[in-house]
Short mmCIF file of C-alpha atoms in Angstrom, two decimals:
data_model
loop_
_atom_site.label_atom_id
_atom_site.label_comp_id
_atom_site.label_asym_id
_atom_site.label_seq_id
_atom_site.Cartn_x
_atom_site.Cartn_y
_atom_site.Cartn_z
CA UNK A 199 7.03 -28.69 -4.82
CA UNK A 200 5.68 -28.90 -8.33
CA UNK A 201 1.98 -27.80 -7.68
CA UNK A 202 2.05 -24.49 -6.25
CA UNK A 203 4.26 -23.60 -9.61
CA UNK A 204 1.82 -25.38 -11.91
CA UNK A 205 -1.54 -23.91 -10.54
CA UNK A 206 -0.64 -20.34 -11.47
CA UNK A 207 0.29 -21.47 -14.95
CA UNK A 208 -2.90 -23.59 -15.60
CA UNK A 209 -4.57 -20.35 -14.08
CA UNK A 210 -2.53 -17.81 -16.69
CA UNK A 211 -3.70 -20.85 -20.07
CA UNK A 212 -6.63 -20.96 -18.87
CA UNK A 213 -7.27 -16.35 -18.95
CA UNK A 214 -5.77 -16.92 -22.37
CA UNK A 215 -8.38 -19.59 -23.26
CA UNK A 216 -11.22 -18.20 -22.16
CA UNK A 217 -10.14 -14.61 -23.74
CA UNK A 218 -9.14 -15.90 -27.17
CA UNK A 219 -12.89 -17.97 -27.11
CA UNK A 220 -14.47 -14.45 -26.33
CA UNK A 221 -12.61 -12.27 -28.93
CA UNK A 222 -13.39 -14.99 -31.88
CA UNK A 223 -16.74 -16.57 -30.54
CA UNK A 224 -20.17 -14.17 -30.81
CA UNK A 225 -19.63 -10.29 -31.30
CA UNK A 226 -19.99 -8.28 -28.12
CA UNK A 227 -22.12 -5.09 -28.11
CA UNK A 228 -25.77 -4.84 -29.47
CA UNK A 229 -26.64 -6.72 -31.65
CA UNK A 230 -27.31 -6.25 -35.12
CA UNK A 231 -30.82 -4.71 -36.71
CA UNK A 232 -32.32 -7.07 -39.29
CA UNK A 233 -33.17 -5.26 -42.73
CA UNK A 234 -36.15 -7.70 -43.02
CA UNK A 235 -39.59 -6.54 -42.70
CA UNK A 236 -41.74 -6.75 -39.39
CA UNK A 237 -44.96 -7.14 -40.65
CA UNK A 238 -46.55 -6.50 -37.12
CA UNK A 239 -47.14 -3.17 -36.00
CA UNK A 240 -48.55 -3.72 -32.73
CA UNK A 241 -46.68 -1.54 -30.07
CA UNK A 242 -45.31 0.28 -32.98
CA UNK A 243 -44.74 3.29 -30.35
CA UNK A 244 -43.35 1.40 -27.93
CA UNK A 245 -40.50 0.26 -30.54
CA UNK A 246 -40.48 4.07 -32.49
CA UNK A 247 -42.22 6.13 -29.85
CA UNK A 248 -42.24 10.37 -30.49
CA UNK A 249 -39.29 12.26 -30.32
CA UNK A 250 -38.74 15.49 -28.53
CA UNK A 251 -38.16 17.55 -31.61
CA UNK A 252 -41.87 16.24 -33.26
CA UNK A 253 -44.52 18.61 -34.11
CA UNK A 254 -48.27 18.20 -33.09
CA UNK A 255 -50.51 17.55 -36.20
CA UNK A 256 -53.52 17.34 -37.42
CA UNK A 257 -54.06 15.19 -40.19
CA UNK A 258 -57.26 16.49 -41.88
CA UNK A 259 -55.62 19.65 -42.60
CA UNK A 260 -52.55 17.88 -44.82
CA UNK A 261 -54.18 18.99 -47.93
CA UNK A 262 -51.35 20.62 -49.48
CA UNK A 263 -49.16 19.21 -52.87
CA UNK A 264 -47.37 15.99 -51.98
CA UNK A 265 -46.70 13.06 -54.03
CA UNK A 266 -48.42 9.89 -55.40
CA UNK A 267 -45.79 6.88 -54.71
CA UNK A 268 -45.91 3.16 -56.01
CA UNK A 269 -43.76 1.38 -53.85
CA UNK A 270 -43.05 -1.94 -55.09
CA UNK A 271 -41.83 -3.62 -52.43
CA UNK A 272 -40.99 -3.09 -48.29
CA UNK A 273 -39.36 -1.27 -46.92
CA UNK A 274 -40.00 1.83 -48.10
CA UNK A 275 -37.01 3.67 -46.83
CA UNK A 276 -39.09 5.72 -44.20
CA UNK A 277 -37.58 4.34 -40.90
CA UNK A 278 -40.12 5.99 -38.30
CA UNK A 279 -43.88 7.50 -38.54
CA UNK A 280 -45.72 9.69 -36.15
CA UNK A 281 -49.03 9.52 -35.42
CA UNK A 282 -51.66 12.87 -35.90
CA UNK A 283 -53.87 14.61 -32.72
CA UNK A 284 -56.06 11.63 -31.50
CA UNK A 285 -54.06 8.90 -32.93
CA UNK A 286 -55.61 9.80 -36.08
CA UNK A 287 -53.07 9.59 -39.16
CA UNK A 288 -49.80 8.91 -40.11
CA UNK A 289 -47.21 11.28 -40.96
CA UNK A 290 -43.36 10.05 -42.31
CA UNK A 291 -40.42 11.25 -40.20
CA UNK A 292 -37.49 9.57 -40.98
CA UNK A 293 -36.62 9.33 -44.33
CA UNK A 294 -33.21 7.14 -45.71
CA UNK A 295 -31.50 10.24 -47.83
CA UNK A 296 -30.46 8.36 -50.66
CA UNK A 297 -30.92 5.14 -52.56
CA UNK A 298 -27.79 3.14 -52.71
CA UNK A 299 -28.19 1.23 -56.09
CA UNK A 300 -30.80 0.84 -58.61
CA UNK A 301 -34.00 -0.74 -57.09
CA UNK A 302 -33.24 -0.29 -53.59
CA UNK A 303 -36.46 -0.78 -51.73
CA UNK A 304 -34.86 1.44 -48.77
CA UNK A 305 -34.73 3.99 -51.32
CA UNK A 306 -37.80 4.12 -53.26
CA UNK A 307 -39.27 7.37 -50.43
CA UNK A 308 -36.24 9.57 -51.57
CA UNK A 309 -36.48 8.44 -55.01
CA UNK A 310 -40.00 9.11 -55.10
CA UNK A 311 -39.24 12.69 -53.76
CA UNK A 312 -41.19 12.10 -50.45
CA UNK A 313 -40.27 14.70 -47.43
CA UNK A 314 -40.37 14.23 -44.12
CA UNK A 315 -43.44 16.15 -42.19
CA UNK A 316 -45.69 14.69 -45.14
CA UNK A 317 -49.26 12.64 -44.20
CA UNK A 318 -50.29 9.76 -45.64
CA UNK A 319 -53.21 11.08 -46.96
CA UNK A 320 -54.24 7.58 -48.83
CA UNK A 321 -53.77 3.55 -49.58
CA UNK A 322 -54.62 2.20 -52.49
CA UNK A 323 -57.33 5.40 -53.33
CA UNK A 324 -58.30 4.43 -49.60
CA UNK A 325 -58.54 7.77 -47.54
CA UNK A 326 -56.25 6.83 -44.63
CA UNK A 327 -56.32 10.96 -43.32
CA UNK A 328 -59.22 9.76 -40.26
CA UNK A 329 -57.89 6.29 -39.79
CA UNK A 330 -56.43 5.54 -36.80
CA UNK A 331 -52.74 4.86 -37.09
CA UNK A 332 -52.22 1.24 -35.81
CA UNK A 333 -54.19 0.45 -38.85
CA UNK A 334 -52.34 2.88 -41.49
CA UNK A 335 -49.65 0.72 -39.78
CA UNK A 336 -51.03 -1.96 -40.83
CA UNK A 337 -51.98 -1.50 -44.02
CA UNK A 338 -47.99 -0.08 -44.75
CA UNK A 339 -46.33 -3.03 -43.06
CA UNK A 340 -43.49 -0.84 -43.17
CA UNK A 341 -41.30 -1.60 -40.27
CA UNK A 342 -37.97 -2.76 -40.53
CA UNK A 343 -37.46 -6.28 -37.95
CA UNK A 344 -35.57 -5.78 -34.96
CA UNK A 345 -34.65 -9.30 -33.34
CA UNK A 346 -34.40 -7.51 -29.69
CA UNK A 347 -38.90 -6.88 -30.40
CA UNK A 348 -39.25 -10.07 -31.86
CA UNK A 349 -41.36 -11.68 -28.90
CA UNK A 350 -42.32 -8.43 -27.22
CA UNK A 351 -44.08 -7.35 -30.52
CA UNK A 352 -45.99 -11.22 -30.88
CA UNK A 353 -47.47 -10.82 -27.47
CA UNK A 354 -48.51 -7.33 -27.90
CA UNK A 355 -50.40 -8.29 -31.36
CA UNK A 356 -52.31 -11.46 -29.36
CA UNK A 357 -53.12 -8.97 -26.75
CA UNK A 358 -54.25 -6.61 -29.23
CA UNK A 359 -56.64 -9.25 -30.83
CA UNK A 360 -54.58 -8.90 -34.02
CA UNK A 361 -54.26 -6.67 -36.94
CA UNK A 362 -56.53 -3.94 -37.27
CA UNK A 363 -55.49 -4.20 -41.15
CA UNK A 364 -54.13 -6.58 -43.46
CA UNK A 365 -50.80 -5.41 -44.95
CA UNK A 366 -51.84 -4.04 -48.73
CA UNK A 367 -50.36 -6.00 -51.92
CA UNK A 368 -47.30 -4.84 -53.13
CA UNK A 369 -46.75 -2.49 -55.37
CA UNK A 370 -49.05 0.06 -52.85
CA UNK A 371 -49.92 3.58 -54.47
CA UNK A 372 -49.28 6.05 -51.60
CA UNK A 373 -50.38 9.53 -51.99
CA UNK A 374 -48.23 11.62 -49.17
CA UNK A 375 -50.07 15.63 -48.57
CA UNK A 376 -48.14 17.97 -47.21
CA UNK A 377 -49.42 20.36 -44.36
CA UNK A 378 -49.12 23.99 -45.05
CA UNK A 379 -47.52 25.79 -43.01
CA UNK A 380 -45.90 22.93 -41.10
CA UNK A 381 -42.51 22.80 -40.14
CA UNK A 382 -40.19 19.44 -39.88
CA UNK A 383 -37.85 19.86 -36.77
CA UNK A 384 -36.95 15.58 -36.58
CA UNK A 385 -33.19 15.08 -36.84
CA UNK A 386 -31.37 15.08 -39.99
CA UNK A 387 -30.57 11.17 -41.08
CA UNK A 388 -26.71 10.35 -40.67
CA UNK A 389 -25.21 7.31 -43.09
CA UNK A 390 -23.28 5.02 -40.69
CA UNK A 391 -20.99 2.36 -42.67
CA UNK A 392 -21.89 -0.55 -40.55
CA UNK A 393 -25.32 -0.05 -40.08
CA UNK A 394 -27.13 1.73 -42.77
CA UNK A 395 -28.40 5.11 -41.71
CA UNK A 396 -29.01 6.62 -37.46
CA UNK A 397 -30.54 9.65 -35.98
#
């Protein structure tokens, strides 16, 4: 007589359970995007591949004024770069629209008044303007780590045969040349409080 009562109330303690574990135990949803850097830029496309809204280029003609940047240390604060006509070049999209406190390495491109729809034109006094862009990749090493890429990315740089650059030595000088005439149609960078700063 006592059973048939008891098994719907183990049943009901045990829903409880196993929805209290869920509600305290990981966080559901995505998970969260690592501020760290990458250092591997193999697949960078397949991670930060062209938008809609990006605008054909060709890098030798980004020979109007920029700006000559130091950064000090990665990341830079430019969260996506698009390569030029022929894979050739590197132009900054996304740009973090602020620095949050003094020496914040995610805001050393604003700081440094860097726009998006500017090329890197050079690395170190290296002309990077013909280079192909895996290696400008490279040689930035400035991708910010996403966990979900971790293996993915590994694989694809063994395929690949490795770098095609060594990452520079921080502090990099950066000249950025602007393209006359060009217009920047990427989207506008939105801060969001939990995690830093979306499309």
């Amino acid at each position: 007589m006592a059973r048939p009562v008891l098994l719907p109330v183990v049943g009901v303690v045990a829903a409880i359970y196993a929805a209290s574990v869920a509600f305290v135990g990981a966080p559901q949803g995505a998970p969260r995007v690592s501020r760290v850097p990458a250092r591997v830029s193999a697949e960078y496309l397949e991670r930060l591949g062209p938008k809609d809204s990006d605008v054909p280029f060709d890098a030798g003609q980004a020979t109007g004024p920029g700006a000559s940047v130091e950064f000090k240390k990665r990341p830079f604060g430019i969260l996506r770069y698009q390569p030029g006509q022929g894979g050739k070049g590197a132009m900054a999209m996304e740009i973090i629209p602020k620095s949050r406190y003094p020496g914040d390495p995610q805001g050393q491109a604003f700081a440094s008044g860097v726009q998006s729809g500017w090329v890197v034109a050079s690395i170190n006094g290296q002309n990077m303007l013909t280079e192909d862009f895996g290696k400008i990749m490279d040689l930035l090493d400035d991708e910010v780590a996403d966990p979900r890429f971790s293996k993915s990315t590994a694989l694809a740089l063994e395929k690949q045969g490795g770098r095609l650059a060594e990452p520079a030595a921080a502090p990099l000088a950066v000249q950025f040349n602007s393209i006359p005439g060009y217009v920047y149609k990427g989207a506008e960078m939105k801060e969001d409080g939990q995690d830093g700063f979306a499309r």
